[in-house]
């Protein structure tokens, strides 16, 4: 299969180069193209379609539904409270970038965010989208597996955030098309328990916060605290390292 044929681009050097770069990156990382109908690069952010014509794209600026800056503060937002509201420091390692919704929100709240994504297609979409963010946005997306990153990186962080994919209940309302596509791409994150365990032995972090659906069972051992919202909750775990 000539996977470059799946890319639609305008007849200019820059657009064609971008398509070739994406294609090469995806091939190098053994991306499975079988679910992809086309990747349209003719309109700014890449728009990716599956065979059911579900669309997936990441547009931090234009997609106000996902990324509009909210008014909340470090003290009021649940996710910020789950990460210590800054008391433990502002450097956060996000082990599950996904659509980058939480990562960007954390950056907007003032955190300095490093966000890891292992799916090569999602990573490319995040990376390109982040090029359009204001230059003072403290966010960096890294293509890696969280387990490998935790084992190999010695960059100090204050807190760790983890939001693995949770298997959907069969009867739940049909999610928006991008979520359908996104779930199809990512599948379920079966190594989540292992990631949490490794995160808990991080050399510098103070705590790990794990996002779960409100009624979902806990992921690993017993959390030291929970912060509950209407639909989701954050389970907080301590970290065993020299800070303690
Ligand atoms: C539920 S989504 C995260 C959504 C994200 N919090 C947001 O706000 O958009 C989970 C994402 O984390 C990624 N992921 C899960 N486990 C990972 C791991 N061990 N290493 C790297 N990425 C991982 C998946 O590929 C998926 O894109």
Tab-separated table of C-alpha atoms and ligand atoms in Angstrom:
chain	number	residue	atom	x	y	z
A	1	UNK	CA	0.000	0.000	0.000
A	2	UNK	CA	1.310	3.420	-0.949
A	3	UNK	CA	0.284	5.171	2.242
A	4	UNK	CA	1.249	8.590	0.875
A	5	UNK	CA	-1.867	8.301	-1.297
A	6	UNK	CA	-3.983	8.647	1.857
A	7	UNK	CA	-2.683	12.185	2.281
A	8	UNK	CA	-4.406	15.084	0.595
A	9	UNK	CA	-2.283	18.184	0.312
A	10	UNK	CA	-2.151	21.345	-1.737
A	11	UNK	CA	0.287	21.438	-4.613
A	12	UNK	CA	2.999	23.396	-2.907
A	13	UNK	CA	6.329	22.419	-1.458
A	14	UNK	CA	5.466	23.054	2.182
A	15	UNK	CA	2.213	21.140	2.160
A	16	UNK	CA	3.734	18.215	0.311
A	17	UNK	CA	6.725	18.131	2.648
A	18	UNK	CA	4.449	18.010	5.667
A	19	UNK	CA	2.501	15.090	4.223
A	20	UNK	CA	5.740	13.250	3.414
A	21	UNK	CA	7.084	13.892	6.930
A	22	UNK	CA	3.926	12.571	8.547
A	23	UNK	CA	3.889	9.530	6.284
A	24	UNK	CA	7.517	8.736	7.030
A	25	UNK	CA	7.091	9.199	10.780
A	26	UNK	CA	4.027	6.950	10.837
A	27	UNK	CA	5.710	4.268	8.736
A	28	UNK	CA	8.845	4.400	10.909
A	29	UNK	CA	6.722	3.825	13.991
A	30	UNK	CA	4.695	0.990	12.495
A	31	UNK	CA	1.429	2.883	12.504
A	32	UNK	CA	-1.485	0.735	11.341
A	33	UNK	CA	-3.041	2.683	8.442
A	34	UNK	CA	-5.817	0.157	7.867
A	35	UNK	CA	-8.396	2.206	9.807
A	36	UNK	CA	-7.605	5.444	7.954
A	37	UNK	CA	-9.609	6.685	4.966
A	38	UNK	CA	-7.676	9.911	4.393
A	39	UNK	CA	-5.555	12.549	6.054
A	40	UNK	CA	-6.530	15.936	4.719
A	41	UNK	CA	-3.824	18.573	5.004
A	42	UNK	CA	-5.398	21.158	2.759
A	43	UNK	CA	-7.048	23.154	5.571
A	44	UNK	CA	-4.564	24.039	8.294
A	45	UNK	CA	-4.727	21.372	11.002
A	46	UNK	CA	-4.614	17.861	9.583
A	47	UNK	CA	-8.090	16.322	9.443
A	48	UNK	CA	-8.028	12.582	9.751
A	49	UNK	CA	-10.982	10.451	8.621
A	50	UNK	CA	-11.727	6.799	9.297
A	51	UNK	CA	-13.775	4.551	7.007
A	52	UNK	CA	-17.001	5.548	8.781
A	53	UNK	CA	-16.070	9.188	8.000
A	54	UNK	CA	-15.550	10.006	11.661
A	55	UNK	CA	-13.223	12.968	11.773
A	56	UNK	CA	-10.329	13.544	14.118
A	57	UNK	CA	-8.208	16.675	14.352
A	58	UNK	CA	-6.514	18.692	17.041
A	59	UNK	CA	-6.949	22.438	16.808
A	60	UNK	CA	-6.016	24.171	20.064
A	61	UNK	CA	-7.010	27.591	18.764
A	62	UNK	CA	-10.139	26.970	16.688
A	63	UNK	CA	-11.827	24.192	18.697
A	64	UNK	CA	-13.358	26.229	21.507
A	65	UNK	CA	-15.447	23.295	22.715
A	66	UNK	CA	-12.361	21.368	23.812
A	67	UNK	CA	-9.813	24.070	24.417
A	68	UNK	CA	-11.465	27.388	25.291
A	69	UNK	CA	-9.648	28.887	28.235
A	70	UNK	CA	-11.735	28.382	31.357
A	71	UNK	CA	-11.938	30.880	34.173
A	72	UNK	CA	-10.928	28.539	36.989
A	73	UNK	CA	-7.977	28.953	39.279
A	74	UNK	CA	-5.408	26.705	40.927
A	75	UNK	CA	-7.568	26.674	44.062
A	76	UNK	CA	-10.931	25.979	42.437
A	77	UNK	CA	-10.265	23.581	39.570
A	78	UNK	CA	-10.452	19.927	40.618
A	79	UNK	CA	-7.566	18.910	38.379
A	80	UNK	CA	-5.349	21.634	39.842
A	81	UNK	CA	-6.315	20.652	43.389
A	82	UNK	CA	-5.553	17.024	42.525
A	83	UNK	CA	-2.061	18.214	41.620
A	84	UNK	CA	-1.606	20.152	44.852
A	85	UNK	CA	-2.642	23.624	43.611
A	86	UNK	CA	1.022	24.516	43.167
A	87	UNK	CA	2.049	23.702	46.769
A	88	UNK	CA	4.228	20.866	45.498
A	89	UNK	CA	5.570	22.842	42.588
A	90	UNK	CA	4.309	23.678	39.132
A	91	UNK	CA	6.170	21.178	36.978
A	92	UNK	CA	3.808	18.443	35.880
A	93	UNK	CA	4.473	15.312	33.899
A	94	UNK	CA	1.348	14.191	32.048
A	95	UNK	CA	1.734	10.519	31.098
A	96	UNK	CA	-1.274	10.396	28.764
A	97	UNK	CA	-1.529	13.353	26.387
A	98	UNK	CA	-4.449	12.134	24.236
A	99	UNK	CA	-6.284	15.129	22.806
A	100	UNK	CA	-4.200	17.424	24.995
A	101	UNK	CA	-7.281	18.862	26.667
A	102	UNK	CA	-6.053	18.401	30.234
A	103	UNK	CA	-2.445	19.242	29.323
A	104	UNK	CA	-3.392	22.558	27.739
A	105	UNK	CA	-5.758	23.402	30.580
A	106	UNK	CA	-2.982	22.746	33.090
A	107	UNK	CA	-0.640	24.979	31.088
A	108	UNK	CA	-3.305	27.700	31.056
A	109	UNK	CA	-3.553	27.369	34.835
A	110	UNK	CA	0.173	28.108	34.987
A	111	UNK	CA	1.672	24.631	35.187
A	112	UNK	CA	4.795	23.821	33.241
A	113	UNK	CA	3.645	20.729	31.343
A	114	UNK	CA	5.513	17.864	29.717
A	115	UNK	CA	3.004	15.559	28.084
A	116	UNK	CA	3.740	12.058	26.771
A	117	UNK	CA	1.897	10.328	23.923
A	118	UNK	CA	2.706	6.929	22.441
A	119	UNK	CA	0.323	6.866	19.503
A	120	UNK	CA	2.322	8.297	16.573
A	121	UNK	CA	-0.682	9.783	14.758
A	122	UNK	CA	-2.029	11.492	17.858
A	123	UNK	CA	1.459	12.739	18.682
A	124	UNK	CA	1.857	14.341	15.232
A	125	UNK	CA	-1.522	16.049	15.567
A	126	UNK	CA	-0.564	17.372	19.031
A	127	UNK	CA	2.872	18.521	17.896
A	128	UNK	CA	1.558	20.432	14.886
A	129	UNK	CA	-1.311	21.948	16.860
A	130	UNK	CA	1.068	23.164	19.569
A	131	UNK	CA	3.052	25.148	16.986
A	132	UNK	CA	0.105	27.568	16.843
A	133	UNK	CA	-0.046	28.179	20.589
A	134	UNK	CA	1.196	31.474	22.022
A	135	UNK	CA	4.959	31.136	22.469
A	136	UNK	CA	4.755	31.591	26.247
A	137	UNK	CA	2.556	28.492	26.680
A	138	UNK	CA	4.584	26.106	28.819
A	139	UNK	CA	3.728	22.837	27.167
A	140	UNK	CA	5.811	20.214	25.418
A	141	UNK	CA	4.565	17.037	23.789
A	142	UNK	CA	6.915	14.083	23.672
A	143	UNK	CA	6.496	10.964	21.574
A	144	UNK	CA	7.207	8.030	23.848
A	145	UNK	CA	5.691	5.322	25.951
A	146	UNK	CA	5.110	6.419	29.526
A	147	UNK	CA	6.870	3.328	30.894
A	148	UNK	CA	9.956	3.963	28.765
A	149	UNK	CA	9.903	7.663	29.566
A	150	UNK	CA	9.664	7.034	33.318
A	151	UNK	CA	12.553	4.582	33.135
A	152	UNK	CA	14.852	6.784	31.064
A	153	UNK	CA	14.202	10.422	31.859
A	154	UNK	CA	15.976	12.087	34.755
A	155	UNK	CA	14.238	15.450	34.299
A	156	UNK	CA	12.856	16.494	37.691
A	157	UNK	CA	9.091	16.928	38.014
A	158	UNK	CA	6.914	17.956	40.957
A	159	UNK	CA	3.694	16.098	40.237
A	160	UNK	CA	2.521	13.421	37.817
A	161	UNK	CA	-0.826	13.257	36.061
A	162	UNK	CA	-2.252	10.129	34.430
A	163	UNK	CA	-5.523	9.672	32.538
A	164	UNK	CA	-5.553	6.253	30.872
A	165	UNK	CA	-8.392	5.251	28.569
A	166	UNK	CA	-11.245	3.644	30.446
A	167	UNK	CA	-13.322	0.950	28.728
A	168	UNK	CA	-16.668	2.538	27.829
A	169	UNK	CA	-19.860	1.160	29.311
A	170	UNK	CA	-21.873	-0.451	26.481
A	171	UNK	CA	-25.044	1.578	27.102
A	172	UNK	CA	-23.535	5.034	27.427
A	173	UNK	CA	-24.672	7.767	25.036
A	174	UNK	CA	-22.797	7.788	21.759
A	175	UNK	CA	-19.831	10.087	22.154
A	176	UNK	CA	-19.006	12.809	19.666
A	177	UNK	CA	-17.459	11.542	16.449
A	178	UNK	CA	-13.957	12.591	17.353
A	179	UNK	CA	-14.217	10.540	20.541
A	180	UNK	CA	-15.437	7.514	18.578
A	181	UNK	CA	-12.449	7.818	16.288
A	182	UNK	CA	-10.058	8.550	19.128
A	183	UNK	CA	-11.164	5.485	21.092
A	184	UNK	CA	-10.771	3.345	17.983
A	185	UNK	CA	-7.228	4.605	17.492
A	186	UNK	CA	-6.059	4.184	21.047
A	187	UNK	CA	-7.947	1.137	22.267
A	188	UNK	CA	-7.776	0.540	26.000
A	189	UNK	CA	-4.629	1.225	27.947
A	190	UNK	CA	-3.984	-2.212	29.396
A	191	UNK	CA	-0.665	-1.306	30.983
A	192	UNK	CA	-2.173	1.447	33.134
A	193	UNK	CA	-1.556	-0.323	36.470
A	194	UNK	CA	2.089	-0.834	35.613
A	195	UNK	CA	2.435	2.833	34.618
A	196	UNK	CA	0.914	3.943	37.917
A	197	UNK	CA	3.265	1.689	39.883
A	198	UNK	CA	6.335	2.985	38.093
A	199	UNK	CA	5.153	6.588	38.467
A	200	UNK	CA	4.907	5.999	42.223
A	201	UNK	CA	8.619	5.311	42.382
A	202	UNK	CA	9.554	8.500	40.514
A	203	UNK	CA	12.746	10.103	41.763
A	204	UNK	CA	11.447	13.617	42.306
A	205	UNK	CA	7.643	13.745	42.101
A	206	UNK	CA	5.560	14.355	45.225
A	207	UNK	CA	2.371	12.726	44.055
A	208	UNK	CA	0.530	11.059	41.217
A	209	UNK	CA	-3.061	12.005	40.353
A	210	UNK	CA	-5.089	9.535	38.292
A	211	UNK	CA	-8.317	10.574	36.548
A	212	UNK	CA	-11.137	8.027	36.625
A	213	UNK	CA	-14.845	7.959	35.812
A	214	UNK	CA	-16.641	8.692	39.113
A	215	UNK	CA	-17.911	5.148	39.629
A	216	UNK	CA	-14.916	3.260	38.215
A	217	UNK	CA	-12.904	0.944	40.454
A	218	UNK	CA	-9.541	2.224	41.642
A	219	UNK	CA	-6.646	1.523	39.313
A	220	UNK	CA	-3.929	0.334	41.642
A	221	UNK	CA	-3.589	0.240	45.399
A	222	UNK	CA	-5.570	2.411	47.747
A	223	UNK	CA	-5.201	6.137	46.992
A	224	UNK	CA	-4.239	8.475	49.859
A	225	UNK	CA	-7.049	10.835	48.867
A	226	UNK	CA	-9.782	11.334	46.281
A	227	UNK	CA	-11.207	14.486	44.747
A	228	UNK	CA	-14.642	13.944	43.264
A	229	UNK	CA	-16.499	15.831	40.560
A	230	UNK	CA	-19.925	15.162	39.055
A	231	UNK	CA	-18.727	12.606	36.477
A	232	UNK	CA	-15.084	12.020	37.226
A	233	UNK	CA	-12.765	11.803	40.180
A	234	UNK	CA	-9.048	12.096	40.800
A	235	UNK	CA	-7.333	9.402	42.855
A	236	UNK	CA	-4.213	10.699	44.541
A	237	UNK	CA	-1.203	8.528	45.275
A	238	UNK	CA	1.937	9.315	47.212
A	239	UNK	CA	5.391	8.729	45.793
A	240	UNK	CA	8.207	6.944	47.620
A	241	UNK	CA	11.434	8.883	47.074
A	242	UNK	CA	13.995	10.984	48.897
A	243	UNK	CA	11.621	13.955	49.171
A	244	UNK	CA	9.752	11.971	51.818
B	1	LIG	C1	-7.924	8.975	27.886
B	1	LIG	S1	-6.681	9.578	26.834
B	1	LIG	C2	-6.068	11.001	27.664
B	1	LIG	C3	-6.913	12.225	27.440
B	1	LIG	C4	-6.229	13.481	27.894
B	1	LIG	N1	-6.104	13.530	29.348
B	1	LIG	C5	-6.943	14.707	27.376
B	1	LIG	O1	-7.318	15.555	28.185
B	1	LIG	O2	-7.127	14.845	26.167
B	1	LIG	C6	-5.335	8.479	27.017
B	1	LIG	C7	-4.172	8.808	26.080
B	1	LIG	O3	-2.966	8.450	26.701
B	1	LIG	C8	-2.189	7.691	25.852
B	1	LIG	N2	-1.491	6.726	26.685
B	1	LIG	C9	-2.043	5.821	27.511
B	1	LIG	N3	-1.119	5.079	28.133
B	1	LIG	C10	0.066	5.548	27.681
B	1	LIG	C11	1.417	5.175	27.939
B	1	LIG	N4	1.709	4.176	28.757
B	1	LIG	N5	2.379	5.858	27.310
B	1	LIG	C12	2.077	6.874	26.467
B	1	LIG	N6	0.835	7.264	26.178
B	1	LIG	C13	-0.156	6.600	26.772
B	1	LIG	C14	-3.141	7.021	24.887
B	1	LIG	O4	-2.495	6.726	23.657
B	1	LIG	C15	-4.217	8.083	24.750
B	1	LIG	O5	-3.934	8.967	23.707
